[in-house]
mmCIF file of C-alpha atoms in Angstrom:
data_model
loop_
_atom_site.group_PDB
_atom_site.id
_atom_site.type_symbol
_atom_site.label_atom_id
_atom_site.label_comp_id
_atom_site.label_asym_id
_atom_site.label_seq_id
_atom_site.Cartn_x
_atom_site.Cartn_y
_atom_site.Cartn_z
ATOM 1 C CA MET O 1 82.615 122.151 109.996
ATOM 2 C CA LYS O 2 80.940 122.252 106.593
ATOM 3 C CA PHE O 3 82.854 121.597 103.371
ATOM 4 C CA ASN O 4 82.073 122.071 99.704
ATOM 5 C CA ASN O 5 82.599 118.499 98.491
ATOM 6 C CA PRO O 6 84.112 117.957 96.055
ATOM 7 C CA ILE O 7 86.319 120.990 96.559
ATOM 8 C CA ASP O 8 86.937 121.293 92.797
ATOM 9 C CA PRO O 9 84.925 120.041 89.794
ATOM 10 C CA GLY O 10 88.033 118.572 88.169
ATOM 11 C CA CYS O 11 89.329 115.040 88.571
ATOM 12 C CA TYR O 12 92.070 114.747 91.210
ATOM 13 C CA ALA O 13 93.354 111.954 93.433
ATOM 14 C CA ASP O 14 95.858 110.830 96.070
ATOM 15 C CA PRO O 15 95.806 113.997 98.201
ATOM 16 C CA GLU O 16 98.483 114.861 100.755
ATOM 17 C CA ALA O 17 97.582 117.764 103.049
ATOM 18 C CA ARG O 18 99.731 120.101 105.150
ATOM 19 C CA PHE O 19 99.507 123.382 107.069
ATOM 20 C CA TYR O 20 102.412 125.636 106.134
ATOM 21 C CA GLU O 21 103.018 129.354 106.621
ATOM 22 C CA GLY O 22 99.480 130.012 107.838
ATOM 23 C CA LYS O 23 97.731 128.247 104.976
ATOM 24 C CA TYR O 24 96.347 124.807 104.182
ATOM 25 C CA TYR O 25 97.881 123.002 101.209
ATOM 26 C CA ILE O 26 96.479 119.958 99.449
ATOM 27 C CA TYR O 27 98.825 118.339 96.921
ATOM 28 C CA VAL O 28 97.202 116.116 94.318
ATOM 29 C CA THR O 29 97.573 113.748 91.404
ATOM 30 C CA ARG O 30 95.894 114.811 88.214
ATOM 31 C CA SER O 31 93.456 111.958 87.711
ATOM 32 C CA LEU O 32 94.016 111.430 83.998
ATOM 33 C CA PRO O 33 95.249 108.657 81.728
ATOM 34 C CA PHE O 34 98.905 108.005 82.577
ATOM 35 C CA LYS O 35 100.284 109.573 79.402
ATOM 36 C CA ASP O 36 98.605 112.867 80.362
ATOM 37 C CA GLN O 37 99.563 112.750 84.028
ATOM 38 C CA MET O 38 102.849 114.621 83.637
ATOM 39 C CA ASN O 39 102.734 117.264 86.385
ATOM 40 C CA GLN O 40 100.889 117.979 89.622
ATOM 41 C CA ASP O 41 98.847 120.739 91.221
ATOM 42 C CA CYS O 42 98.054 121.940 94.711
ATOM 43 C CA PHE O 43 95.093 123.664 96.285
ATOM 44 C CA VAL O 44 95.721 126.452 98.798
ATOM 45 C CA SER O 45 93.243 127.800 101.340
ATOM 46 C CA GLU O 46 93.082 129.907 104.476
ATOM 47 C CA ASP O 47 89.655 128.611 105.560
ATOM 48 C CA LEU O 48 89.249 125.135 103.951
ATOM 49 C CA VAL O 49 86.248 126.442 102.039
ATOM 50 C CA ASN O 50 87.742 128.727 99.421
ATOM 51 C CA PHE O 51 90.641 127.204 97.481
ATOM 52 C CA GLU O 52 93.076 128.591 94.952
ATOM 53 C CA LYS O 53 94.617 126.118 92.531
ATOM 54 C CA VAL O 54 98.333 126.341 91.744
ATOM 55 C CA THR O 55 99.226 124.350 88.626
ATOM 56 C CA ASP O 56 102.407 122.681 87.348
ATOM 57 C CA ILE O 57 104.187 122.793 90.693
ATOM 58 C CA ILE O 58 107.007 120.433 89.601
ATOM 59 C CA ASP O 59 109.793 121.748 87.382
ATOM 60 C CA MET O 60 109.875 118.720 85.103
ATOM 61 C CA SER O 61 112.998 119.897 83.269
ATOM 62 C CA GLY O 62 115.062 118.041 85.872
ATOM 63 C CA PHE O 63 113.222 114.764 85.240
ATOM 64 C CA ASP O 64 113.845 114.155 81.549
ATOM 65 C CA TYR O 65 113.654 110.386 82.080
ATOM 66 C CA ILE O 66 110.031 110.532 83.226
ATOM 67 C CA THR O 67 107.763 109.589 80.320
ATOM 68 C CA ASN O 68 104.877 107.691 81.928
ATOM 69 C CA ALA O 69 103.091 109.629 84.650
ATOM 70 C CA VAL O 70 103.773 111.293 87.984
ATOM 71 C CA TRP O 71 101.404 110.723 90.886
ATOM 72 C CA ALA O 72 100.937 110.272 94.660
ATOM 73 C CA PRO O 73 102.661 113.360 96.120
ATOM 74 C CA THR O 74 103.914 113.842 99.675
ATOM 75 C CA ILE O 75 105.828 116.715 101.251
ATOM 76 C CA ILE O 76 107.720 117.631 104.415
ATOM 77 C CA GLU O 77 109.429 120.785 105.661
ATOM 78 C CA LYS O 78 112.985 120.545 107.009
ATOM 79 C CA ASP O 79 115.285 123.416 107.921
ATOM 80 C CA GLY O 80 113.280 125.914 105.903
ATOM 81 C CA MET O 81 113.154 123.814 102.732
ATOM 82 C CA TYR O 82 110.183 121.870 101.391
ATOM 83 C CA TYR O 83 110.968 118.380 100.144
ATOM 84 C CA TYR O 84 108.486 116.994 97.652
ATOM 85 C CA VAL O 85 108.305 113.272 96.871
ATOM 86 C CA PHE O 86 106.223 111.563 94.192
ATOM 87 C CA ALA O 87 106.025 108.405 92.086
ATOM 88 C CA SER O 88 107.079 108.193 88.452
ATOM 89 C CA ASN O 89 106.851 105.954 85.386
ATOM 90 C CA ASN O 90 104.877 103.120 87.081
ATOM 91 C CA ILE O 91 107.860 100.780 86.809
ATOM 92 C CA GLN O 92 107.036 97.085 86.650
ATOM 93 C CA SER O 93 110.559 95.751 87.262
ATOM 94 C CA ASP O 94 114.004 96.856 88.433
ATOM 95 C CA ALA O 95 115.075 97.061 84.800
ATOM 96 C CA GLN O 96 112.885 100.111 84.171
ATOM 97 C CA LEU O 97 113.866 103.673 85.114
ATOM 98 C CA GLY O 98 111.688 105.532 87.591
ATOM 99 C CA GLY O 99 110.235 104.896 91.029
ATOM 100 C CA ILE O 100 110.132 107.397 93.895
ATOM 101 C CA GLU O 101 111.412 110.890 93.064
ATOM 102 C CA ILE O 102 112.428 113.808 95.280
ATOM 103 C CA ALA O 103 112.431 117.530 94.536
ATOM 104 C CA ARG O 104 112.600 120.607 96.739
ATOM 105 C CA SER O 105 111.655 124.271 96.953
ATOM 106 C CA GLU O 106 111.940 127.245 99.285
ATOM 107 C CA LYS O 107 108.164 127.672 99.033
ATOM 108 C CA PRO O 108 105.387 125.202 99.915
ATOM 109 C CA GLU O 109 103.708 125.773 96.555
ATOM 110 C CA GLY O 110 106.900 125.205 94.586
ATOM 111 C CA PRO O 111 108.116 125.157 91.938
ATOM 112 C CA PHE O 112 109.835 121.967 93.109
ATOM 113 C CA LYS O 113 113.106 121.300 91.344
ATOM 114 C CA ALA O 114 114.883 117.973 90.997
ATOM 115 C CA TYR O 115 117.123 117.329 93.991
ATOM 116 C CA LEU O 116 119.120 114.262 92.927
ATOM 117 C CA GLY O 117 118.968 114.009 89.148
ATOM 118 C CA LYS O 118 117.816 110.415 89.586
ATOM 119 C CA PRO O 119 115.120 108.549 91.558
ATOM 120 C CA LEU O 120 115.394 108.417 95.345
ATOM 121 C CA ILE O 121 114.326 104.750 95.149
ATOM 122 C CA ASP O 122 114.502 103.019 91.785
ATOM 123 C CA HIS O 123 113.847 99.351 92.556
ATOM 124 C CA PHE O 124 111.502 96.953 94.313
ATOM 125 C CA ILE O 125 112.229 96.391 98.026
ATOM 126 C CA ASN O 126 110.613 93.567 100.019
ATOM 127 C CA GLY O 127 108.208 93.062 97.123
ATOM 128 C CA ALA O 128 106.989 96.682 97.224
ATOM 129 C CA GLN O 129 106.660 98.568 93.988
ATOM 130 C CA PRO O 130 108.376 101.960 94.599
ATOM 131 C CA ILE O 131 105.271 104.163 94.602
ATOM 132 C CA ASP O 132 102.898 105.907 97.045
ATOM 133 C CA ALA O 133 105.345 107.510 99.461
ATOM 134 C CA HIS O 134 104.251 109.292 102.629
ATOM 135 C CA LEU O 135 106.615 111.495 104.653
ATOM 136 C CA PHE O 136 106.030 111.649 108.420
ATOM 137 C CA LYS O 137 107.901 113.868 110.878
ATOM 138 C CA ASP O 138 107.943 112.508 114.432
ATOM 139 C CA ASP O 139 108.027 114.655 117.568
ATOM 140 C CA ASP O 140 111.818 114.393 117.810
ATOM 141 C CA GLY O 141 112.259 115.696 114.268
ATOM 142 C CA SER O 142 113.008 112.296 112.730
ATOM 143 C CA ILE O 143 111.545 112.004 109.248
ATOM 144 C CA TYR O 144 110.276 108.613 108.158
ATOM 145 C CA MET O 145 109.035 107.591 104.743
ATOM 146 C CA TYR O 146 106.448 104.889 104.246
ATOM 147 C CA PHE O 147 105.997 103.617 100.711
ATOM 148 C CA GLY O 148 104.951 100.727 98.540
ATOM 149 C CA GLY O 149 102.451 99.200 96.201
ATOM 150 C CA TRP O 150 101.645 95.651 95.093
ATOM 151 C CA GLY O 151 100.492 94.775 98.608
ATOM 152 C CA HIS O 152 103.757 95.565 100.416
ATOM 153 C CA CYS O 153 104.735 98.558 102.565
ATOM 154 C CA ASN O 154 108.177 99.591 103.821
ATOM 155 C CA VAL O 155 109.360 102.230 106.260
ATOM 156 C CA CYS O 156 112.742 103.984 106.121
ATOM 157 C CA LYS O 157 114.324 106.964 107.883
ATOM 158 C CA MET O 158 115.502 109.940 105.869
ATOM 159 C CA ASN O 159 119.035 111.173 106.504
ATOM 160 C CA GLU O 160 119.900 114.745 107.535
ATOM 161 C CA THR O 161 120.423 115.915 103.970
ATOM 162 C CA MET O 162 117.226 114.256 102.680
ATOM 163 C CA ASP O 163 119.091 112.541 99.861
ATOM 164 C CA GLY O 164 119.252 109.046 101.329
ATOM 165 C CA PHE O 165 118.513 106.942 104.388
ATOM 166 C CA GLU O 166 119.794 106.200 107.882
ATOM 167 C CA PRO O 167 119.723 102.745 109.487
ATOM 168 C CA LEU O 168 116.608 101.872 111.464
ATOM 169 C CA PRO O 169 116.830 100.433 115.011
ATOM 170 C CA ASN O 170 117.172 96.932 113.542
ATOM 171 C CA GLY O 171 120.221 98.045 111.539
ATOM 172 C CA GLU O 172 118.449 97.838 108.178
ATOM 173 C CA LEU O 173 117.687 100.712 105.836
ATOM 174 C CA PHE O 174 114.207 99.384 104.961
ATOM 175 C CA MET O 175 111.748 97.493 107.132
ATOM 176 C CA GLU O 176 108.589 95.871 105.847
ATOM 177 C CA VAL O 177 105.581 96.899 107.962
ATOM 178 C CA THR O 178 102.770 95.523 105.793
ATOM 179 C CA PRO O 179 99.517 95.034 107.735
ATOM 180 C CA ASP O 180 96.633 92.790 106.756
ATOM 181 C CA ASP O 181 94.443 94.299 104.012
ATOM 182 C CA TYR O 182 97.205 96.647 102.805
ATOM 183 C CA VAL O 183 97.293 97.452 99.099
ATOM 184 C CA GLU O 184 98.750 100.979 98.748
ATOM 185 C CA GLY O 185 98.548 104.605 99.911
ATOM 186 C CA PRO O 186 100.224 104.540 103.372
ATOM 187 C CA CYS O 187 99.652 107.421 105.775
ATOM 188 C CA MET O 188 100.879 108.003 109.353
ATOM 189 C CA LEU O 189 99.209 110.178 111.980
ATOM 190 C CA LYS O 190 100.375 110.647 115.579
ATOM 191 C CA ARG O 191 98.009 111.716 118.340
ATOM 192 C CA ASN O 192 98.602 111.667 122.106
ATOM 193 C CA GLY O 193 101.685 109.484 121.699
ATOM 194 C CA THR O 194 99.882 106.847 119.608
ATOM 195 C CA TYR O 195 100.846 106.093 116.020
ATOM 196 C CA TYR O 196 97.933 105.589 113.623
ATOM 197 C CA PHE O 197 99.102 103.813 110.497
ATOM 198 C CA MET O 198 96.540 104.060 107.701
ATOM 199 C CA TRP O 199 96.371 102.755 104.149
ATOM 200 C CA SER O 200 94.080 101.949 101.237
ATOM 201 C CA GLY O 201 92.726 98.494 100.472
ATOM 202 C CA GLY O 202 90.686 97.111 97.607
ATOM 203 C CA CYS O 203 91.161 98.254 94.004
ATOM 204 C CA TRP O 204 91.543 101.943 93.172
ATOM 205 C CA THR O 205 89.161 101.661 90.204
ATOM 206 C CA ALA O 206 86.494 99.678 92.077
ATOM 207 C CA ASP O 207 83.737 100.278 94.578
ATOM 208 C CA ASP O 208 85.593 98.322 97.273
ATOM 209 C CA TYR O 209 88.421 100.854 97.611
ATOM 210 C CA HIS O 210 88.588 101.910 101.259
ATOM 211 C CA VAL O 211 90.773 103.175 104.119
ATOM 212 C CA ALA O 212 91.794 101.089 107.128
ATOM 213 C CA TYR O 213 94.150 101.662 110.059
ATOM 214 C CA CYS O 214 96.081 100.110 112.941
ATOM 215 C CA LYS O 215 97.347 101.654 116.188
ATOM 216 C CA ALA O 216 100.841 101.117 117.596
ATOM 217 C CA ASP O 217 103.265 102.517 120.158
ATOM 218 C CA SER O 218 106.065 102.814 117.601
ATOM 219 C CA PRO O 219 106.415 104.145 114.048
ATOM 220 C CA PHE O 220 107.561 100.625 113.123
ATOM 221 C CA GLY O 221 104.472 98.862 114.431
ATOM 222 C CA PRO O 222 103.671 96.072 114.660
ATOM 223 C CA PHE O 223 100.511 96.908 112.748
ATOM 224 C CA LYS O 224 98.256 93.914 113.247
ATOM 225 C CA THR O 225 94.555 94.664 113.696
ATOM 226 C CA ALA O 226 93.001 96.438 110.728
ATOM 227 C CA LYS O 227 89.821 98.470 111.151
ATOM 228 C CA THR O 228 88.032 100.059 108.200
ATOM 229 C CA ILE O 229 87.237 103.753 108.696
ATOM 230 C CA LEU O 230 86.252 104.975 105.216
ATOM 231 C CA LYS O 231 84.314 103.013 102.615
ATOM 232 C CA ALA O 232 81.611 103.291 99.950
ATOM 233 C CA GLN O 233 78.569 105.209 101.125
ATOM 234 C CA PRO O 234 75.841 104.897 98.468
ATOM 235 C CA PRO O 235 74.118 106.824 97.086
ATOM 236 C CA LEU O 236 76.646 109.557 97.942
ATOM 237 C CA ALA O 237 79.945 108.064 96.795
ATOM 238 C CA ASP O 238 81.942 104.935 95.963
ATOM 239 C CA GLY O 239 85.583 103.957 96.240
ATOM 240 C CA PRO O 240 86.966 106.507 98.734
ATOM 241 C CA GLY O 241 90.645 106.215 99.547
ATOM 242 C CA HIS O 242 94.299 107.215 99.135
ATOM 243 C CA HIS O 243 93.999 109.900 101.747
ATOM 244 C CA GLY O 244 95.904 112.436 103.790
ATOM 245 C CA PHE O 245 94.949 114.342 106.915
ATOM 246 C CA LEU O 246 95.056 117.770 108.545
ATOM 247 C CA GLN O 247 95.173 118.854 112.167
ATOM 248 C CA ILE O 248 93.646 122.242 112.875
ATOM 249 C CA PRO O 249 96.590 124.195 114.348
ATOM 250 C CA GLY O 250 96.577 124.258 118.140
ATOM 251 C CA LYS O 251 93.498 122.060 118.442
ATOM 252 C CA ASP O 252 92.663 118.380 118.812
ATOM 253 C CA GLU O 253 90.569 118.644 115.662
ATOM 254 C CA TRP O 254 91.365 116.489 112.639
ATOM 255 C CA LEU O 255 90.269 116.216 109.032
ATOM 256 C CA ILE O 256 90.660 113.526 106.399
ATOM 257 C CA VAL O 257 91.370 114.536 102.815
ATOM 258 C CA TYR O 258 90.693 111.830 100.206
ATOM 259 C CA HIS O 259 89.371 111.097 96.748
ATOM 260 C CA ARG O 260 86.122 109.318 95.900
ATOM 261 C CA ARG O 261 84.017 108.367 92.898
ATOM 262 C CA VAL O 262 80.413 108.922 91.839
ATOM 263 C CA VAL O 263 78.220 105.867 92.353
ATOM 264 C CA GLY O 264 77.764 104.022 89.063
ATOM 265 C CA ASP O 265 80.607 105.774 87.218
ATOM 266 C CA LYS O 266 82.974 103.022 86.069
ATOM 267 C CA ASN O 267 85.682 105.322 84.698
ATOM 268 C CA GLY O 268 88.538 104.763 87.151
ATOM 269 C CA ASN O 269 90.012 108.196 86.475
ATOM 270 C CA HIS O 270 86.849 109.989 87.552
ATOM 271 C CA ARG O 271 88.038 110.696 91.088
ATOM 272 C CA TYR O 272 87.131 113.790 93.077
ATOM 273 C CA LEU O 273 88.843 115.572 95.943
ATOM 274 C CA CYS O 274 86.956 115.782 99.252
ATOM 275 C CA ILE O 275 87.425 116.703 102.936
ATOM 276 C CA ASP O 276 85.546 115.439 105.977
ATOM 277 C CA GLU O 277 85.936 115.388 109.734
ATOM 278 C CA LEU O 278 88.018 112.697 111.446
ATOM 279 C CA HIS O 279 86.929 111.848 115.007
ATOM 280 C CA PHE O 280 88.328 109.703 117.832
ATOM 281 C CA ASP O 281 86.443 107.980 120.646
ATOM 282 C CA GLU O 282 87.420 108.059 124.334
ATOM 283 C CA GLU O 283 89.741 105.061 123.879
ATOM 284 C CA GLY O 284 91.568 106.807 121.047
ATOM 285 C CA ASN O 285 90.079 104.704 118.261
ATOM 286 C CA ILE O 286 89.201 106.378 114.964
ATOM 287 C CA ILE O 287 85.451 106.537 114.459
ATOM 288 C CA PRO O 288 84.334 105.525 110.936
ATOM 289 C CA VAL O 289 84.127 108.580 108.699
ATOM 290 C CA VAL O 290 80.788 109.859 107.451
ATOM 291 C CA MET O 291 81.233 111.377 104.017
ATOM 292 C CA THR O 292 79.406 114.604 103.220
#
């Protein structure tokens, strides 16, 4: 499959990708200085070649306390509603307002309206800054959320009404699942009964930003052996990471959606949205991605 990388000339980051209602959706952060990063967009396509951009997909009128950026979107469908989660305000302590927000819509392109009137998670848990959420729906319909920055990752299980959490098998609401090399950007993929937990390591503004993964038999891990699958590929691109994925409906064909930077460009906000193929070997290991 051939892609037009980057898929848009603008600066975008942190993509989360889904297939809803016969179309592919890629939800993105506007890669701008934080003060200008006050809404989000999505790209919609029927063929993964031609994309239409939908802008301002969050109804920010329900988030009047957000003053310092929104980023890192994730989304899941449940009972005909689309629940949209993102980070806000880049809080540095529990004393600040913000964290992980939740909104919802009847349509996958929004507009997503505030669901709680307050953050879903507004404080640090197990050392994890409340950012970079990823929603994962397991085969039994259970919806888990992985999240966390500052080198820590937690998993929790969403409740039936998607406004809080249910206890995990260990009785806790939040379990730390941080693997070696983890920095941020968790992502969970399930294939043939195996859980592939992925994340970004390195620094998001540097050439060493990359994607690694572990395999496990459970959504709770343990996630122990990290293998890098996406990294700088000069002269094509530097700093690829904070990714999502797509499965072609009805097929064992997978794609990785990620952002990357131009080699030599030191502006951390110059990040560009790309798609490439994601392959597995006969043992079910992810083969390192070749960027195009």
